[in-house]
Every structure is written in C-alpha cells, then in structure tokens.
PDB file of C-alpha atoms in Angstrom:
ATOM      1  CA  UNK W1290      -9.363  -0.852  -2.736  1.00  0.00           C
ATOM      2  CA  UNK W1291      -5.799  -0.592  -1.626  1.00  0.00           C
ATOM      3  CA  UNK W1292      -3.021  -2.655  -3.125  1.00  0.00           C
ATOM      4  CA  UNK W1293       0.604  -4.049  -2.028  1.00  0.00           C
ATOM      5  CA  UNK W1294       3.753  -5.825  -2.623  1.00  0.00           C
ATOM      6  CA  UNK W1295       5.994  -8.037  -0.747  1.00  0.00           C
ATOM      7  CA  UNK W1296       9.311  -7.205  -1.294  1.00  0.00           C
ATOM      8  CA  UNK W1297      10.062 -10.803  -1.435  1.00  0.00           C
ATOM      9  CA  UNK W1298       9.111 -10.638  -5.147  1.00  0.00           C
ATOM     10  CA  UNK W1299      12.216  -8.814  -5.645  1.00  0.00           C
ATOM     11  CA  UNK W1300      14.852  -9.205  -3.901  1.00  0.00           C
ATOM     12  CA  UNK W1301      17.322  -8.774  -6.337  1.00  0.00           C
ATOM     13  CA  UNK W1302      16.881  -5.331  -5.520  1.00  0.00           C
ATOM     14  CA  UNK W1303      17.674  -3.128  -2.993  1.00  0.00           C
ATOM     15  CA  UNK W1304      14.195  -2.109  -0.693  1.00  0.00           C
ATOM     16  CA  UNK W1305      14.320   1.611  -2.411  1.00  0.00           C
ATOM     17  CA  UNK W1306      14.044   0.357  -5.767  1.00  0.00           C
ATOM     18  CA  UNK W1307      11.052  -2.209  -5.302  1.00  0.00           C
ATOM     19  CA  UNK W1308       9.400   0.665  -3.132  1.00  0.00           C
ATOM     20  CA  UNK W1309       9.881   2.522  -6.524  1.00  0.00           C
ATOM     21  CA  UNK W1310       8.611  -0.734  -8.403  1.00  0.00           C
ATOM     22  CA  UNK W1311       5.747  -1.063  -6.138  1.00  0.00           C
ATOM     23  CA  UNK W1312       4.718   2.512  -6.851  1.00  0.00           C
ATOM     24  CA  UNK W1313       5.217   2.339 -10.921  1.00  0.00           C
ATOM     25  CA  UNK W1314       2.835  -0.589 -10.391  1.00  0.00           C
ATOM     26  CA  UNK W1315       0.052   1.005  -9.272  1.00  0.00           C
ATOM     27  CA  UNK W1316       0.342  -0.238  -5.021  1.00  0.00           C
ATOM     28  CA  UNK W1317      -0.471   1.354  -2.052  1.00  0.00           C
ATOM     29  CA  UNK W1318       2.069   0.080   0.304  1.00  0.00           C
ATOM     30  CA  UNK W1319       4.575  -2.577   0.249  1.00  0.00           C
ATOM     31  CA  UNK W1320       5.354  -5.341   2.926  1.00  0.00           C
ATOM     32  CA  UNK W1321       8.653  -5.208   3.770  1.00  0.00           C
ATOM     33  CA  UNK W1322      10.580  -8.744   3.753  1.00  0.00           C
ATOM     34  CA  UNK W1323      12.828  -9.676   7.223  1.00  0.00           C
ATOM     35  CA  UNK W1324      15.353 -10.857   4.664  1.00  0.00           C
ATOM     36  CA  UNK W1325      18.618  -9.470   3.603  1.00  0.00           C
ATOM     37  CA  UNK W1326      19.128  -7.332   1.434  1.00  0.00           C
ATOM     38  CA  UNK W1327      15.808  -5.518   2.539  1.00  0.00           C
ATOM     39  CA  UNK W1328      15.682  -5.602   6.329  1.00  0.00           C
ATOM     40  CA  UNK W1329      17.652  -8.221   7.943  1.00  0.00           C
ATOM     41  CA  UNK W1330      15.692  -9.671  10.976  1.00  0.00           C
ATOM     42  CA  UNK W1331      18.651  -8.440  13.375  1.00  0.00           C
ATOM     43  CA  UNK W1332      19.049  -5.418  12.282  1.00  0.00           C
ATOM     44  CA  UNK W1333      19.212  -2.264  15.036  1.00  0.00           C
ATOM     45  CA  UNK W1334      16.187  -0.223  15.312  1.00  0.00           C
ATOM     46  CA  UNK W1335      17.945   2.379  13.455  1.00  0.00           C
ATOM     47  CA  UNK W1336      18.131   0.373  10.471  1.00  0.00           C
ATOM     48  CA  UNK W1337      14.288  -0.105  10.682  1.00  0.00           C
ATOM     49  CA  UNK W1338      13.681   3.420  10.724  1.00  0.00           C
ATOM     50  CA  UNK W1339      15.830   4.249   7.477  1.00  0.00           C
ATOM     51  CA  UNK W1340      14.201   1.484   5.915  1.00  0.00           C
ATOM     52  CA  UNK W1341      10.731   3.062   6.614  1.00  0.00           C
ATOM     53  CA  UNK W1342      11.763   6.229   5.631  1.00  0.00           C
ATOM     54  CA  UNK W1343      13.299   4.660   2.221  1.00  0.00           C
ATOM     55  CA  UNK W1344       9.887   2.962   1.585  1.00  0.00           C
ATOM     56  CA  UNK W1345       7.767   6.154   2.301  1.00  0.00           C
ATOM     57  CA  UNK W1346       9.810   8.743   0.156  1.00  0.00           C
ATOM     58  CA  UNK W1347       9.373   6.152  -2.658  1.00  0.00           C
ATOM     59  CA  UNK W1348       5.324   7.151  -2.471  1.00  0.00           C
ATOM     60  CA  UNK W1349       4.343   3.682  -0.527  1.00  0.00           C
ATOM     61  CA  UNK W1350       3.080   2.972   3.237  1.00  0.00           C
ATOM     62  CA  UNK W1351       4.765  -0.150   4.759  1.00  0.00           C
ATOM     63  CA  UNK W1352       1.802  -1.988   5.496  1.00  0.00           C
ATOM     64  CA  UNK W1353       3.710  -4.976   7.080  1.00  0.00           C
ATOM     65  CA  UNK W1354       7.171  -6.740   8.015  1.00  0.00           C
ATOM     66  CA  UNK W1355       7.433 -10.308   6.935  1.00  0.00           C
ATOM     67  CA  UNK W1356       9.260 -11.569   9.635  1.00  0.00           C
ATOM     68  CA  UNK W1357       7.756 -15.310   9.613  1.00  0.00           C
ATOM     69  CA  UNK W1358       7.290 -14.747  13.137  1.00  0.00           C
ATOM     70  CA  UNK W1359       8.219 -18.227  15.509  1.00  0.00           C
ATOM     71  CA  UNK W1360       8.635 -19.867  12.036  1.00  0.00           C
ATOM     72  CA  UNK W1361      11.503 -22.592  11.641  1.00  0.00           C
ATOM     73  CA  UNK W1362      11.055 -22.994  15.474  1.00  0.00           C
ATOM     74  CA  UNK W1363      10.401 -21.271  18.863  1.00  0.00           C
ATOM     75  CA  UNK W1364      11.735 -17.996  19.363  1.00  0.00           C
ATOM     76  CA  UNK W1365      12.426 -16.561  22.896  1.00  0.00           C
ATOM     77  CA  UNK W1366      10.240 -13.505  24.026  1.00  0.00           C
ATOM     78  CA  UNK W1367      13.136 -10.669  23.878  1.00  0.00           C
ATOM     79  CA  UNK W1368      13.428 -11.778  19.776  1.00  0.00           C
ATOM     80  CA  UNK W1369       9.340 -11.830  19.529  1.00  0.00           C
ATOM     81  CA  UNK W1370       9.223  -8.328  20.493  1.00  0.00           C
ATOM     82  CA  UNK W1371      12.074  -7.334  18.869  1.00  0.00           C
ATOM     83  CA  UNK W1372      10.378  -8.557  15.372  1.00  0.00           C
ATOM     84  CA  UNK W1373       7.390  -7.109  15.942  1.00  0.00           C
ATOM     85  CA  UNK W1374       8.308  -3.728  17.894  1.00  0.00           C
ATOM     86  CA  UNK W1375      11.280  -3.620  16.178  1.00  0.00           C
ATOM     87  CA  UNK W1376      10.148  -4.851  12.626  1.00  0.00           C
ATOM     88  CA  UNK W1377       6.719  -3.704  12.064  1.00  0.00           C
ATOM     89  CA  UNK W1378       6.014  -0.630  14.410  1.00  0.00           C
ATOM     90  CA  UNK W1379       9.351   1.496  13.588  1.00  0.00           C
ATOM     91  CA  UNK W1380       9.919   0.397   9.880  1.00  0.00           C
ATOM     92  CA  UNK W1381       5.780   1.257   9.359  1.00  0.00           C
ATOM     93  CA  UNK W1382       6.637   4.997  10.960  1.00  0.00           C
ATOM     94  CA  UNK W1383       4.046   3.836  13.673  1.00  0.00           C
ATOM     95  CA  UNK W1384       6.530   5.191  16.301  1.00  0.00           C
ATOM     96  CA  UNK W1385       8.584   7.988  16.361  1.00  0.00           C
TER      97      UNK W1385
END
C-alpha cells in the first residue's frame, strides 16, 4: 500500500519542506494544494514544473493537484484545462 499527503495540512510551509515532511513520515507521494504558498492556481506552467521537480527531489511522486476544480462556481474551458494540463500533468512530471 502506497501512502500520501495533501499539502494543505501544511501550509505554513513552503511545498519543499512538506515534500520533506511527507517523506520523514513514511508517504509515497504528496498532493500538491492549488493554494499559495504551494502552487498558486495561476501560476505559469513553468512554475508547475519547478514545483514538480521540488516535490520529486524531496523523495515523493505528486500523485495529484488539488485544484477544487469548477468549485466556488463555473469556470470557463481555457481555465479547466489550464488546472488540469497545467496543474496536474506538468507539476506530476507526466509531461516533459
């Protein structure tokens, strides 16, 4: 059995230090939180990929982006797919 964490949980701390806290733990991945100060859901793919990158050379997968997706409201397409292909496909290392 695999275990994560959401990064929700902390967010007192910057997303390299609760990977770190994740992995002292004992978990398998983390879920990354669409939340400042982990990944702020506008953030340029760029951003997503340094966050993945942060979250893997802490010694977890990201195993998904908590994005609340159409929460709070309807969201137009363009800001769908850029939560999802943005969020949870670049920041997981899914796409290079």
């Amino acid at each position: 059995m695999q275990l994560a964490f959401c990064s929700i949980s902390a967010l007192d701390q910057e997303l390299d230090a609760c990977a770190r806290l994740a992995r002292g733990a004992g978990c398998d991945g983390l879920e990354v939180t669409a939340r400042a100060p982990h990944l702020d859901p506008d953030a340029s793919i760029e951003r997503a990929r340094v966050v993945g990158t942060q979250v893997r050379d802490a010694g977890v997968a990201v195993v998904a982006f908590g994005s609340y997706l159409g929460r709070g409201g309807r969201l137009a397409h363009d800001r769908a797919a850029h939560d999802v292909a943005g969020g949870l496909i670049e920041v997981g290392g899914l796409v290079d």
